[in-house]
mmCIF file with all atom_site columns, C-alpha atoms in Angstrom:
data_model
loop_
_atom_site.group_PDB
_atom_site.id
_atom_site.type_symbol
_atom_site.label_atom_id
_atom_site.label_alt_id
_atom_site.label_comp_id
_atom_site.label_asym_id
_atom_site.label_entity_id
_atom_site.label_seq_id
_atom_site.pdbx_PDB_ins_code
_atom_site.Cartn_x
_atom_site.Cartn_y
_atom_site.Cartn_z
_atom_site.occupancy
_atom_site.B_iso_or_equiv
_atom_site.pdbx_formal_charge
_atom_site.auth_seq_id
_atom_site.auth_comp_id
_atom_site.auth_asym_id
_atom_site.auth_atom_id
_atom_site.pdbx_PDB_model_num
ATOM 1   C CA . UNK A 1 1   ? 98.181  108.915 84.627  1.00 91.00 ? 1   UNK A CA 1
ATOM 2   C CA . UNK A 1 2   ? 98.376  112.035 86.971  1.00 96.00 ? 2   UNK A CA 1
ATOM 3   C CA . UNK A 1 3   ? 97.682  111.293 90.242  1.00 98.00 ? 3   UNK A CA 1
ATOM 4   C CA . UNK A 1 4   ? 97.199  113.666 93.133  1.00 98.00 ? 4   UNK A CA 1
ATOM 5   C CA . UNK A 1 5   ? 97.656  112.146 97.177  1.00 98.00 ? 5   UNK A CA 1
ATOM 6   C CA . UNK A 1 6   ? 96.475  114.474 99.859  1.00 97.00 ? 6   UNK A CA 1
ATOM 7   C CA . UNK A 1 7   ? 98.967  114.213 103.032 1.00 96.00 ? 7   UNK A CA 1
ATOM 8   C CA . UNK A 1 8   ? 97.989  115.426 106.100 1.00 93.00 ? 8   UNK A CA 1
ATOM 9   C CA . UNK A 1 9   ? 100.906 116.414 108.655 1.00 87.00 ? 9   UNK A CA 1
ATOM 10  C CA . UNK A 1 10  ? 100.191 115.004 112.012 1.00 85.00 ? 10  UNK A CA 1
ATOM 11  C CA . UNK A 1 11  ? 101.164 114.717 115.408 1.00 76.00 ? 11  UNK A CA 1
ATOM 12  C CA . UNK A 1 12  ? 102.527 110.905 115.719 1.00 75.00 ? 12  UNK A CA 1
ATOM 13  C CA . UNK A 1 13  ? 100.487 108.510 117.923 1.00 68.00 ? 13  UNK A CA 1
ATOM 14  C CA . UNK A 1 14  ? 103.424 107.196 120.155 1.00 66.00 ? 14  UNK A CA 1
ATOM 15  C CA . UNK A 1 15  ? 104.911 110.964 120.778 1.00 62.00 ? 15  UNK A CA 1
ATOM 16  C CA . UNK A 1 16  ? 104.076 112.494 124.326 1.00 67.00 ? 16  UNK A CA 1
ATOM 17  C CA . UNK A 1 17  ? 101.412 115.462 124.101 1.00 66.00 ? 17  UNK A CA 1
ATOM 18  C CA . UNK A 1 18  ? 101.609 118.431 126.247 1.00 64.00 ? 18  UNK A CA 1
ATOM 19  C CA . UNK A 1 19  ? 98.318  120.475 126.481 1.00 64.00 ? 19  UNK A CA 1
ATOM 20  C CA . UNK A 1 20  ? 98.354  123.738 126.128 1.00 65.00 ? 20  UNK A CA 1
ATOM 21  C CA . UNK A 1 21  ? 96.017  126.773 126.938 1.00 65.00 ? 21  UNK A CA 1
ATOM 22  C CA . UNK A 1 22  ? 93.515  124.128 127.289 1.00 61.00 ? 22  UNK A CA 1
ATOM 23  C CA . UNK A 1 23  ? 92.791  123.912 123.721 1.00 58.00 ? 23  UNK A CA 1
ATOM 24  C CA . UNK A 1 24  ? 96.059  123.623 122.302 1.00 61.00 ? 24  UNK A CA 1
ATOM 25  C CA . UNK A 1 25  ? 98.826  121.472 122.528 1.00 62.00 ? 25  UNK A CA 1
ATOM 26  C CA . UNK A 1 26  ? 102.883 121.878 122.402 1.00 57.00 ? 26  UNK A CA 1
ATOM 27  C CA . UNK A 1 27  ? 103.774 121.135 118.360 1.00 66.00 ? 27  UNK A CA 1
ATOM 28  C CA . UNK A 1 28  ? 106.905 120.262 119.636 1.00 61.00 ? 28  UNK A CA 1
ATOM 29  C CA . UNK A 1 29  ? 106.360 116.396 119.826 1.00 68.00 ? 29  UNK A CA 1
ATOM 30  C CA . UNK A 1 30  ? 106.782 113.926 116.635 1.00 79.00 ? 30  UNK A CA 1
ATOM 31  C CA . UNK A 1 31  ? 104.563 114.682 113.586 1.00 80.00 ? 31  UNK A CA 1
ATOM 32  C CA . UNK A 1 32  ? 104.298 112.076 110.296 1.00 86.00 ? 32  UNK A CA 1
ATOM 33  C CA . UNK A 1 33  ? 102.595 111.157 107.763 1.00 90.00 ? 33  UNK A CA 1
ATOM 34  C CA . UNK A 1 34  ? 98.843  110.721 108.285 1.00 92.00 ? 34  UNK A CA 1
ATOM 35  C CA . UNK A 1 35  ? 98.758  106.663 108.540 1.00 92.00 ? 35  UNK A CA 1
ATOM 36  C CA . UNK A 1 36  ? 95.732  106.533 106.244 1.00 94.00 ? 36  UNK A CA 1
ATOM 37  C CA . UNK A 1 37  ? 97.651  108.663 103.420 1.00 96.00 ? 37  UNK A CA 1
ATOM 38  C CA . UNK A 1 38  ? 100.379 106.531 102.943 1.00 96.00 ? 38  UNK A CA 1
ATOM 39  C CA . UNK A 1 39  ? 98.251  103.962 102.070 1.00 96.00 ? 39  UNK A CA 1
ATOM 40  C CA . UNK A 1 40  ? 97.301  106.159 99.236  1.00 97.00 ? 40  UNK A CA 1
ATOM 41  C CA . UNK A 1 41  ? 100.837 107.319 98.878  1.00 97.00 ? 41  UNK A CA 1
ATOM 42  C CA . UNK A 1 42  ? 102.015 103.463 98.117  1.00 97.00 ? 42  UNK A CA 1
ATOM 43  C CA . UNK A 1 43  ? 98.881  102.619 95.813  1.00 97.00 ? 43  UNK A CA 1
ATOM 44  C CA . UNK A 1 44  ? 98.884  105.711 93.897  1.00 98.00 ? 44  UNK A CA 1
ATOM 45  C CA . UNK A 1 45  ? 102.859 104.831 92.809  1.00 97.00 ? 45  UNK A CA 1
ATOM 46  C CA . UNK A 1 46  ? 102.144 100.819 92.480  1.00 97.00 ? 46  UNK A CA 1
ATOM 47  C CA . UNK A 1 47  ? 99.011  102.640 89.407  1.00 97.00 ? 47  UNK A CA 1
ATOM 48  C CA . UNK A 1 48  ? 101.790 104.757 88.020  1.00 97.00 ? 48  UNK A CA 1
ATOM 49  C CA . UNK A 1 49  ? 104.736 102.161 87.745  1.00 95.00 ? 49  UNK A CA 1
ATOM 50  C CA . UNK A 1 50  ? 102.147 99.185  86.432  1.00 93.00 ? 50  UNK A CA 1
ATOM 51  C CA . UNK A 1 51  ? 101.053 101.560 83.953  1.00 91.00 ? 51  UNK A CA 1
ATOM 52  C CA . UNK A 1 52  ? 104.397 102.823 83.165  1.00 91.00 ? 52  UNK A CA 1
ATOM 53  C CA . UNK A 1 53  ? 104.180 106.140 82.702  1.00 93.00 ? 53  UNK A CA 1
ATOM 54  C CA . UNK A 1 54  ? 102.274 109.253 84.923  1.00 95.00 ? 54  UNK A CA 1
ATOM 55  C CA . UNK A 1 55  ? 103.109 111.427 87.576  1.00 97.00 ? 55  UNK A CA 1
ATOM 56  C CA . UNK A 1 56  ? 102.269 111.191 92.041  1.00 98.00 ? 56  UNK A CA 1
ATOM 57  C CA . UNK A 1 57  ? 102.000 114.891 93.217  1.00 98.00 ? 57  UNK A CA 1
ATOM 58  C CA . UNK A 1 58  ? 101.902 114.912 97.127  1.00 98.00 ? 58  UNK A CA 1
ATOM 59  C CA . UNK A 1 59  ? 98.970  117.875 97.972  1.00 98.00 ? 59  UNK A CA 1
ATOM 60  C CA . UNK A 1 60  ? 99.463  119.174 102.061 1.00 95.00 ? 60  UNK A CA 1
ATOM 61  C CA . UNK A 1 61  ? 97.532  122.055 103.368 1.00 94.00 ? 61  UNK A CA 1
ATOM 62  C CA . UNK A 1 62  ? 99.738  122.888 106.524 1.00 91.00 ? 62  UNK A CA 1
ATOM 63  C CA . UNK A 1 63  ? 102.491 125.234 108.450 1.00 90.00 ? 63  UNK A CA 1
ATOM 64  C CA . UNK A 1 64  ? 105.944 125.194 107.227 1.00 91.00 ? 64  UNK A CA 1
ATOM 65  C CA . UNK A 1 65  ? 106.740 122.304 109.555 1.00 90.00 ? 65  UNK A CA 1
ATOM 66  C CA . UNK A 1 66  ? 104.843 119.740 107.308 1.00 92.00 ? 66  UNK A CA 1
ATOM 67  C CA . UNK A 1 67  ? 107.665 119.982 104.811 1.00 94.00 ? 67  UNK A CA 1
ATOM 68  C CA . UNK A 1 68  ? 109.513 117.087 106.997 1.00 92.00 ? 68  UNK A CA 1
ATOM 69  C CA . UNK A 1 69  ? 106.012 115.338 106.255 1.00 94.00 ? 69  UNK A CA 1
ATOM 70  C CA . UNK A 1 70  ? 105.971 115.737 103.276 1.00 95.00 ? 70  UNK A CA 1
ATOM 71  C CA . UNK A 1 71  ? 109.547 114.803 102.386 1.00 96.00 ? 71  UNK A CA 1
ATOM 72  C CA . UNK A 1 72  ? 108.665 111.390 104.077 1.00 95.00 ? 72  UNK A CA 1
ATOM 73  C CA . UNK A 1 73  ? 105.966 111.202 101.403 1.00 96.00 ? 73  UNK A CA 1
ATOM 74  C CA . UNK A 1 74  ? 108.090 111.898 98.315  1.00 97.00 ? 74  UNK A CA 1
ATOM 75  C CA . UNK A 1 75  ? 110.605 109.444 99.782  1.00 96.00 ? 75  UNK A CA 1
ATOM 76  C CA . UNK A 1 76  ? 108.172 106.819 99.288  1.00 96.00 ? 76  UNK A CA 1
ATOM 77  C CA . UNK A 1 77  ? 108.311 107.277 95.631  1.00 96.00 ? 77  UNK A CA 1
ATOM 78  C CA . UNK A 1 78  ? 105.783 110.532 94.638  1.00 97.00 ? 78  UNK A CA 1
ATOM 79  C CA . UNK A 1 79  ? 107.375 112.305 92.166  1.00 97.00 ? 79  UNK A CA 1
ATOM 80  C CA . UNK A 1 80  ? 107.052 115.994 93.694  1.00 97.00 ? 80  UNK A CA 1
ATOM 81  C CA . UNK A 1 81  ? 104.707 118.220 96.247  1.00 98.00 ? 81  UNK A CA 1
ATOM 82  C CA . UNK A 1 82  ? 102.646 121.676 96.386  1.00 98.00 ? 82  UNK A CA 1
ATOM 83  C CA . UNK A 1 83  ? 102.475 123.178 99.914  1.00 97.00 ? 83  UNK A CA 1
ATOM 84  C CA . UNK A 1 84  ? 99.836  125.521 100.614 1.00 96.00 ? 84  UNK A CA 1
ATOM 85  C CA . UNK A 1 85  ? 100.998 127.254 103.566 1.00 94.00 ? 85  UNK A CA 1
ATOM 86  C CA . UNK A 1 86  ? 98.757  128.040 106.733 1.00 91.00 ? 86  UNK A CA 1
ATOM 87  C CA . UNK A 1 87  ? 99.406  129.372 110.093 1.00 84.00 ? 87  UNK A CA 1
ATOM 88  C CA . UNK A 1 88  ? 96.729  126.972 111.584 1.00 77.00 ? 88  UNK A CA 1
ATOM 89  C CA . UNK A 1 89  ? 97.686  123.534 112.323 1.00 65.00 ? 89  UNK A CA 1
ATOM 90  C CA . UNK A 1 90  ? 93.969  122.391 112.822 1.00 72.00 ? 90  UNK A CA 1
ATOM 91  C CA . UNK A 1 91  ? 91.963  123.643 109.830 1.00 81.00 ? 91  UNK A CA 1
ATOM 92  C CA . UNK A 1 92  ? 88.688  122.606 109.778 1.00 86.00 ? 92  UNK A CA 1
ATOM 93  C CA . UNK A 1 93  ? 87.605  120.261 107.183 1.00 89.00 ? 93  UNK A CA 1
ATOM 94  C CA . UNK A 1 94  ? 85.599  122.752 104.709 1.00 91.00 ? 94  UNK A CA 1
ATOM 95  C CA . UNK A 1 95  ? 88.952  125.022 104.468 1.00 92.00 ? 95  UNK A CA 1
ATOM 96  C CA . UNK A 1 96  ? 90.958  121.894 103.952 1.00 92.00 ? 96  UNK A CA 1
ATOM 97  C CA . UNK A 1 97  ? 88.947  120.439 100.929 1.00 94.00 ? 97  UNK A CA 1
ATOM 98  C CA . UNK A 1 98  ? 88.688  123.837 99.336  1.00 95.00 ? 98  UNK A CA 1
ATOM 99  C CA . UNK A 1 99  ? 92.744  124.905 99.692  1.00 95.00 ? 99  UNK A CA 1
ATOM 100 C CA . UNK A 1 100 ? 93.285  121.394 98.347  1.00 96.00 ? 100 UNK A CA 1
ATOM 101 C CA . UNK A 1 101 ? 91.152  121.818 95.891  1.00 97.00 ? 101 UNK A CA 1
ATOM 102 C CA . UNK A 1 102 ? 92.457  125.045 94.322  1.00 97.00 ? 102 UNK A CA 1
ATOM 103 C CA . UNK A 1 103 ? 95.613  123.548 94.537  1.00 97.00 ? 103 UNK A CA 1
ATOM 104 C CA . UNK A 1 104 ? 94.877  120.737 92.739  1.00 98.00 ? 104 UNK A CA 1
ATOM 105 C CA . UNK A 1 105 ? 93.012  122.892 89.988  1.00 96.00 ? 105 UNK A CA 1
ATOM 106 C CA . UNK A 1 106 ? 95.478  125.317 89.342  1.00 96.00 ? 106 UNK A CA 1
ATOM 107 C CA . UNK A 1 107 ? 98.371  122.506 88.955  1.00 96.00 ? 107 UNK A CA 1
ATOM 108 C CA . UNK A 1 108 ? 96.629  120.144 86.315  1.00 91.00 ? 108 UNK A CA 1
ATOM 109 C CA . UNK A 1 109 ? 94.179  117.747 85.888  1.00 93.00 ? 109 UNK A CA 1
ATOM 110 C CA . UNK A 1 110 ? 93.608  114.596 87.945  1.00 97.00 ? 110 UNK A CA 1
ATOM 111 C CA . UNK A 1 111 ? 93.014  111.590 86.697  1.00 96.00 ? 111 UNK A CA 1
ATOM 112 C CA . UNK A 1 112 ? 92.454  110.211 90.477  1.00 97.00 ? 112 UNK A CA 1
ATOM 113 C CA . UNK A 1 113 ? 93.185  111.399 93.813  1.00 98.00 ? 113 UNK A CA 1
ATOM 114 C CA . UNK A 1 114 ? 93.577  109.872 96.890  1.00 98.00 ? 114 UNK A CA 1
ATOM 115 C CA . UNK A 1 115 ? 93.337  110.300 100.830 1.00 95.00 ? 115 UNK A CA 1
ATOM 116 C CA . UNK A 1 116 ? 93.394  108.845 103.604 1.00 94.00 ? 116 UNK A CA 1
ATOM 117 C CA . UNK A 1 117 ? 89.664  107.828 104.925 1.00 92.00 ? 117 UNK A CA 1
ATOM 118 C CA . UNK A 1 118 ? 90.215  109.789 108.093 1.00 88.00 ? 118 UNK A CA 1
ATOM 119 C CA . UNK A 1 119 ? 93.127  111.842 109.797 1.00 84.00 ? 119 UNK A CA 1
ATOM 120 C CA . UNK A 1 120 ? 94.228  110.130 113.263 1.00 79.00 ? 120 UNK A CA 1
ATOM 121 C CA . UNK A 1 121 ? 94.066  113.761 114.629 1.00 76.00 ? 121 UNK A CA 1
ATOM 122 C CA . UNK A 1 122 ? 90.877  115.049 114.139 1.00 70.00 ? 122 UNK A CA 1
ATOM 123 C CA . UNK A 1 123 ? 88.876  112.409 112.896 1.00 72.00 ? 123 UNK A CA 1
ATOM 124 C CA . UNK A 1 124 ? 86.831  114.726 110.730 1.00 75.00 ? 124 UNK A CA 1
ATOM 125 C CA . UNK A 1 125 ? 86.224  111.641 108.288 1.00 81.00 ? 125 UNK A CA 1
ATOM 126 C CA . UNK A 1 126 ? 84.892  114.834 105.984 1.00 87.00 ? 126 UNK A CA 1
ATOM 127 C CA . UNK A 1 127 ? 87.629  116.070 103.849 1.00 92.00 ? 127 UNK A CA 1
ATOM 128 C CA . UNK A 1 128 ? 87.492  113.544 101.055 1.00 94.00 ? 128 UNK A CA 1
ATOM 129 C CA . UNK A 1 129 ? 83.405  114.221 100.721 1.00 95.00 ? 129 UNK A CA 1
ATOM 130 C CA . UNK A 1 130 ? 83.892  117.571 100.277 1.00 95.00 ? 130 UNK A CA 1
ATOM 131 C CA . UNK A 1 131 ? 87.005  117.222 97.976  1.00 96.00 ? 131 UNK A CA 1
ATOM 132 C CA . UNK A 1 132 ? 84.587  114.941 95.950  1.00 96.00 ? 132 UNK A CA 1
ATOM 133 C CA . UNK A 1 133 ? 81.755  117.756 96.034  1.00 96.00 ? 133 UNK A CA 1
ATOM 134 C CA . UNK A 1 134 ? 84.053  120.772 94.814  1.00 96.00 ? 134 UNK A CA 1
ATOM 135 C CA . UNK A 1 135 ? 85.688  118.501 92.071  1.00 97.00 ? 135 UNK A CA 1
ATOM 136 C CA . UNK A 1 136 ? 81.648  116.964 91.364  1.00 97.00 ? 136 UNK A CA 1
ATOM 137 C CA . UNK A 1 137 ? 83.579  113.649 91.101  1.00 97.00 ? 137 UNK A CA 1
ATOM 138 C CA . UNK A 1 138 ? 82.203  110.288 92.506  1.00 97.00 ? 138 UNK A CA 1
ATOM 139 C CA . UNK A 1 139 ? 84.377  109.395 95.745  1.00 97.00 ? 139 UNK A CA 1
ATOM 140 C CA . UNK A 1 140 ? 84.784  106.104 98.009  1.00 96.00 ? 140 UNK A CA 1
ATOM 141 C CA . UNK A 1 141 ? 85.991  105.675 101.242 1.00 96.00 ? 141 UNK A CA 1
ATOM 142 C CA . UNK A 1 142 ? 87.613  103.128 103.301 1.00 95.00 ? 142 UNK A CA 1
ATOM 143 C CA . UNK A 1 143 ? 88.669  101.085 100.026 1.00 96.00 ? 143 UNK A CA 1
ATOM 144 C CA . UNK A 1 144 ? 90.694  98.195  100.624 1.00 96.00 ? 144 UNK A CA 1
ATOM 145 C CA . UNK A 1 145 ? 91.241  96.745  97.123  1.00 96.00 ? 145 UNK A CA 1
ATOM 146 C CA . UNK A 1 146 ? 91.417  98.861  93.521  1.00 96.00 ? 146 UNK A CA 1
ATOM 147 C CA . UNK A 1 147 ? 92.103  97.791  90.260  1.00 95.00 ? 147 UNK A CA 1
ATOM 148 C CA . UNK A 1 148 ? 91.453  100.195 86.979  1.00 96.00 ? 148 UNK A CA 1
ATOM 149 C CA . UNK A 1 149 ? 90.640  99.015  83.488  1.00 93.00 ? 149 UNK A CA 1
ATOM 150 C CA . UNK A 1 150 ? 89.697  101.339 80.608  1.00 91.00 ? 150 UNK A CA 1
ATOM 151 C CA . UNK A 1 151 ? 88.682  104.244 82.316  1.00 92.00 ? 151 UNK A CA 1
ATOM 152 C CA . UNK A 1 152 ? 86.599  102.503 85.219  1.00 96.00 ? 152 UNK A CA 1
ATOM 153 C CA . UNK A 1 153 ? 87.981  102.172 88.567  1.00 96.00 ? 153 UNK A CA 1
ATOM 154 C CA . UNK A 1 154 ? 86.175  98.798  90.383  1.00 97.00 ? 154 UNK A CA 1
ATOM 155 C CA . UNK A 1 155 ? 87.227  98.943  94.487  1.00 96.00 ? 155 UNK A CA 1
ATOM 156 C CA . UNK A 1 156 ? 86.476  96.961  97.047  1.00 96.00 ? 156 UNK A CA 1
ATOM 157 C CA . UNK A 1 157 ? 85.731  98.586  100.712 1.00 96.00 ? 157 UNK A CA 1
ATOM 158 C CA . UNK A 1 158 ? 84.773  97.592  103.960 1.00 92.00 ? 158 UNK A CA 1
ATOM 159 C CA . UNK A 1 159 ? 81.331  98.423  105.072 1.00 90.00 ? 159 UNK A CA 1
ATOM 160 C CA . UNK A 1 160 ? 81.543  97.338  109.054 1.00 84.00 ? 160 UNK A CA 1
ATOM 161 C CA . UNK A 1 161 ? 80.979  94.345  110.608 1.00 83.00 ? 161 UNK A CA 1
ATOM 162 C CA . UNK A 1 162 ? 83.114  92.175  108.484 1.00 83.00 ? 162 UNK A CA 1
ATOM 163 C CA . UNK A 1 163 ? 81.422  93.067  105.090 1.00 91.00 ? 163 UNK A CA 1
ATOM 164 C CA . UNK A 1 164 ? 82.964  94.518  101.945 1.00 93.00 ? 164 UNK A CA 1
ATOM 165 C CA . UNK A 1 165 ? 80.976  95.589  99.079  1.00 95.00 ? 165 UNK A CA 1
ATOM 166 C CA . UNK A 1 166 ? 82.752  96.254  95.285  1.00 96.00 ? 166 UNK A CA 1
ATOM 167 C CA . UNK A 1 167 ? 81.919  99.858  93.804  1.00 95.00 ? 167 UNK A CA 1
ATOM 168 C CA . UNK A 1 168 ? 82.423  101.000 90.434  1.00 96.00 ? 168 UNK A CA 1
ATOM 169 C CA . UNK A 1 169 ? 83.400  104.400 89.188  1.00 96.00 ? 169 UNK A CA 1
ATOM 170 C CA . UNK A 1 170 ? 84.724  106.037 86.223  1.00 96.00 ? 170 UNK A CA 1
ATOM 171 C CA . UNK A 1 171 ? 87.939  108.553 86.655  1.00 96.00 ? 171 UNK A CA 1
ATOM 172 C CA . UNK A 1 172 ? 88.607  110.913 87.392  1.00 97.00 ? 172 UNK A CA 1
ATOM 173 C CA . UNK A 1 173 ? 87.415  109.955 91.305  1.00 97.00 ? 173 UNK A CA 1
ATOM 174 C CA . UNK A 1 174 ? 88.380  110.392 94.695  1.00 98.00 ? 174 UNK A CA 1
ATOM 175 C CA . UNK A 1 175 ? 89.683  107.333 97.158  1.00 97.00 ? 175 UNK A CA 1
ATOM 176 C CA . UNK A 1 176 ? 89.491  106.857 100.422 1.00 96.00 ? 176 UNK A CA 1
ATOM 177 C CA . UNK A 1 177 ? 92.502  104.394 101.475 1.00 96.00 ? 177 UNK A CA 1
ATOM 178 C CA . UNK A 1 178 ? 92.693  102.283 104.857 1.00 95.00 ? 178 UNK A CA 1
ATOM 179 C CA . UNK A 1 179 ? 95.045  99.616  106.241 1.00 94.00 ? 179 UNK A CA 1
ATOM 180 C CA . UNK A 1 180 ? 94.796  96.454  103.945 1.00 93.00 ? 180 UNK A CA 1
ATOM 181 C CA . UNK A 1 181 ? 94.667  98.534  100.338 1.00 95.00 ? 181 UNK A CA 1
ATOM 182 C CA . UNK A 1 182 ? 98.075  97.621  100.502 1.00 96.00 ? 182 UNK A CA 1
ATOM 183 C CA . UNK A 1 183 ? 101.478 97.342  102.524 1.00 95.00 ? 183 UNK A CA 1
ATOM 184 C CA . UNK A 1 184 ? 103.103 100.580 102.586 1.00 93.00 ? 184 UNK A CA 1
ATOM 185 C CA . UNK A 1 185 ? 107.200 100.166 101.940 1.00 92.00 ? 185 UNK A CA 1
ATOM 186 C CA . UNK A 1 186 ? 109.951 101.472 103.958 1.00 91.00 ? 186 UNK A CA 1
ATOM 187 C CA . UNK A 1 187 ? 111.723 104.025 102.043 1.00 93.00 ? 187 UNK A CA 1
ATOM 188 C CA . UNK A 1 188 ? 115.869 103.382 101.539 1.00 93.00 ? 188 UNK A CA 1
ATOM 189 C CA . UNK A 1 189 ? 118.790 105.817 102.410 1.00 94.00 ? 189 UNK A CA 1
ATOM 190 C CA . UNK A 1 190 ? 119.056 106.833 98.276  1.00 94.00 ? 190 UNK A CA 1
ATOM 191 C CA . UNK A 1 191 ? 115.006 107.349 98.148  1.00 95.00 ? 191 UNK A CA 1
ATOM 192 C CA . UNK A 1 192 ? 115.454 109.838 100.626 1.00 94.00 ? 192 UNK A CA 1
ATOM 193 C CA . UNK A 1 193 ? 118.077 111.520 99.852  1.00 96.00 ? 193 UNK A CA 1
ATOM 194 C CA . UNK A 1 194 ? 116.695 112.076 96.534  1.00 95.00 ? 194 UNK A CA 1
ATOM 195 C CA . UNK A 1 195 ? 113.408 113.161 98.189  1.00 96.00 ? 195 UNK A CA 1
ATOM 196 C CA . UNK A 1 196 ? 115.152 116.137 99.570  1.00 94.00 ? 196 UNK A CA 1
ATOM 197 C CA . UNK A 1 197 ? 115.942 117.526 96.166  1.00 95.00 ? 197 UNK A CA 1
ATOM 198 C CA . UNK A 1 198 ? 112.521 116.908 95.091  1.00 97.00 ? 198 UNK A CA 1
ATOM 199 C CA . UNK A 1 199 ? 110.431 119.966 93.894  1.00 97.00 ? 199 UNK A CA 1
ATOM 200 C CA . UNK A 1 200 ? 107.657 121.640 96.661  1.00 97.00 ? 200 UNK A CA 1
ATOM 201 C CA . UNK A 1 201 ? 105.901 124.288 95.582  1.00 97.00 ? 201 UNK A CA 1
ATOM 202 C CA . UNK A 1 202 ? 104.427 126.377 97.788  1.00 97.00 ? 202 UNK A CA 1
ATOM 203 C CA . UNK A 1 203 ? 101.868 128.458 97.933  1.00 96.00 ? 203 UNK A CA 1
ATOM 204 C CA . UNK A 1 204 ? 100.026 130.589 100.719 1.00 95.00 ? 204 UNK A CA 1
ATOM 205 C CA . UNK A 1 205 ? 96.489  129.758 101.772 1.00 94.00 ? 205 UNK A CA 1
ATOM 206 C CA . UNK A 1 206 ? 95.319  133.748 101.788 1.00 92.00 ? 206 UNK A CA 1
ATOM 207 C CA . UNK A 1 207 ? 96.788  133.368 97.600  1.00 94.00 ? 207 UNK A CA 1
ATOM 208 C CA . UNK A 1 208 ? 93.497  131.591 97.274  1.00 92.00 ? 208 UNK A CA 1
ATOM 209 C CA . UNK A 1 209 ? 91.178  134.182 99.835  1.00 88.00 ? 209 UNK A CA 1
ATOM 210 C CA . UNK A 1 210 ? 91.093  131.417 102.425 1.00 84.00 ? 210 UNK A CA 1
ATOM 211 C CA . UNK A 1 211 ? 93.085  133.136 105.147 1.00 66.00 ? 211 UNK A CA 1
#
């Protein structure tokens, strides 16, 4: 199973932010791992080692500066990453889903992929939609329970107001993780160590005439 996990690099929620320009703010303060992605992060290596064999490729779209993200992410157990570098830390959601996507497409072919349902940053709440759209794959968001069997992917998500509702879909799809899909681990001292010699390949954003 090959399994791609868009990360998004952003600033952390508890770090101080200092405006900027009025639109802008200093990127000196904390940045981590989107809290939404490493619920797909964790779910996307629990598929892999119950089905014991595949392959978790980390996918960020980001400045050179998300590489500390992204280590974070392989240190959690993906196996390795593809950068696409931009000069923009706040892309705007169709750019996103169409860098990821080429990314994606030119490195193999996905049996699922997962994000986050949102980004704490921008709250765009778009990116996996239009993922879904330039892949024409079936996508669900704010899943909270997934289980696959022969080809079909059955999740459970929340719909508001206390609700959940069970969707099925057949792979390859796209899923939209939130808190309670799972229970994200705390990487040890060897898993990242060895996520530092992990491969990233990177790639520039104007490669695929998005600049």
């Amino acid at each position: 199973m090959k399994i791609y996990v868009c990360v998004k690099h952003v600033p952390d929620t508890a770090a101080k932010i200092t405006v900027v320009g009025g639109a802008g703010f200093a990127e000196t303060c904390k940045f981590v791992v989107n809290p939404y992605d490493e619920y797909g992060v964790e779910e996307a290596v629990q598929l892999v080692k119950q089905a014991g064999s595949g392959e978790v490729v980390i996918v960020t779209v980001g400045k050179e500066s998300a590489l500390t993200t992204m280590r974070a992410a392989l240190a959690l157990g993906a196996d390795r990453g593809i950068m696409v570098k931009s000069e923009t830390q706040f892309l705007d959601s169709a750019i996103t889903s169409l860098a990821l996507h080429k990314a994606i497409e030119q490195d193999g072919s996905p049996d699922l992929i997962f994000c986050g349902k949102q980004s704490i940053d921008t709250e765009g709440m778009q990116t996996p939609f239009r993922l879904a759209k330039a892949f024409d794959m079936p996508v669900v968001t704010d899943v909270v329970g997934l289980s696959i069997s022969e080809g079909v992917v059955s999740v459970e998500r929340e719909i508001g107001g206390g609700s959940r509702e069970v969707v099925e879909m057949k792979l390859p799809c796209i899923i939209g993780a939130t808190r309670g899909l799972n229970e994200p681990h705390y990487p040890k001292l060897p898993d990242i160590l060895k996520a530092k010699k992990k491969e990233i390949k990177k790639i520039d954003i104007a490669e695929f005439g998005l600049a």
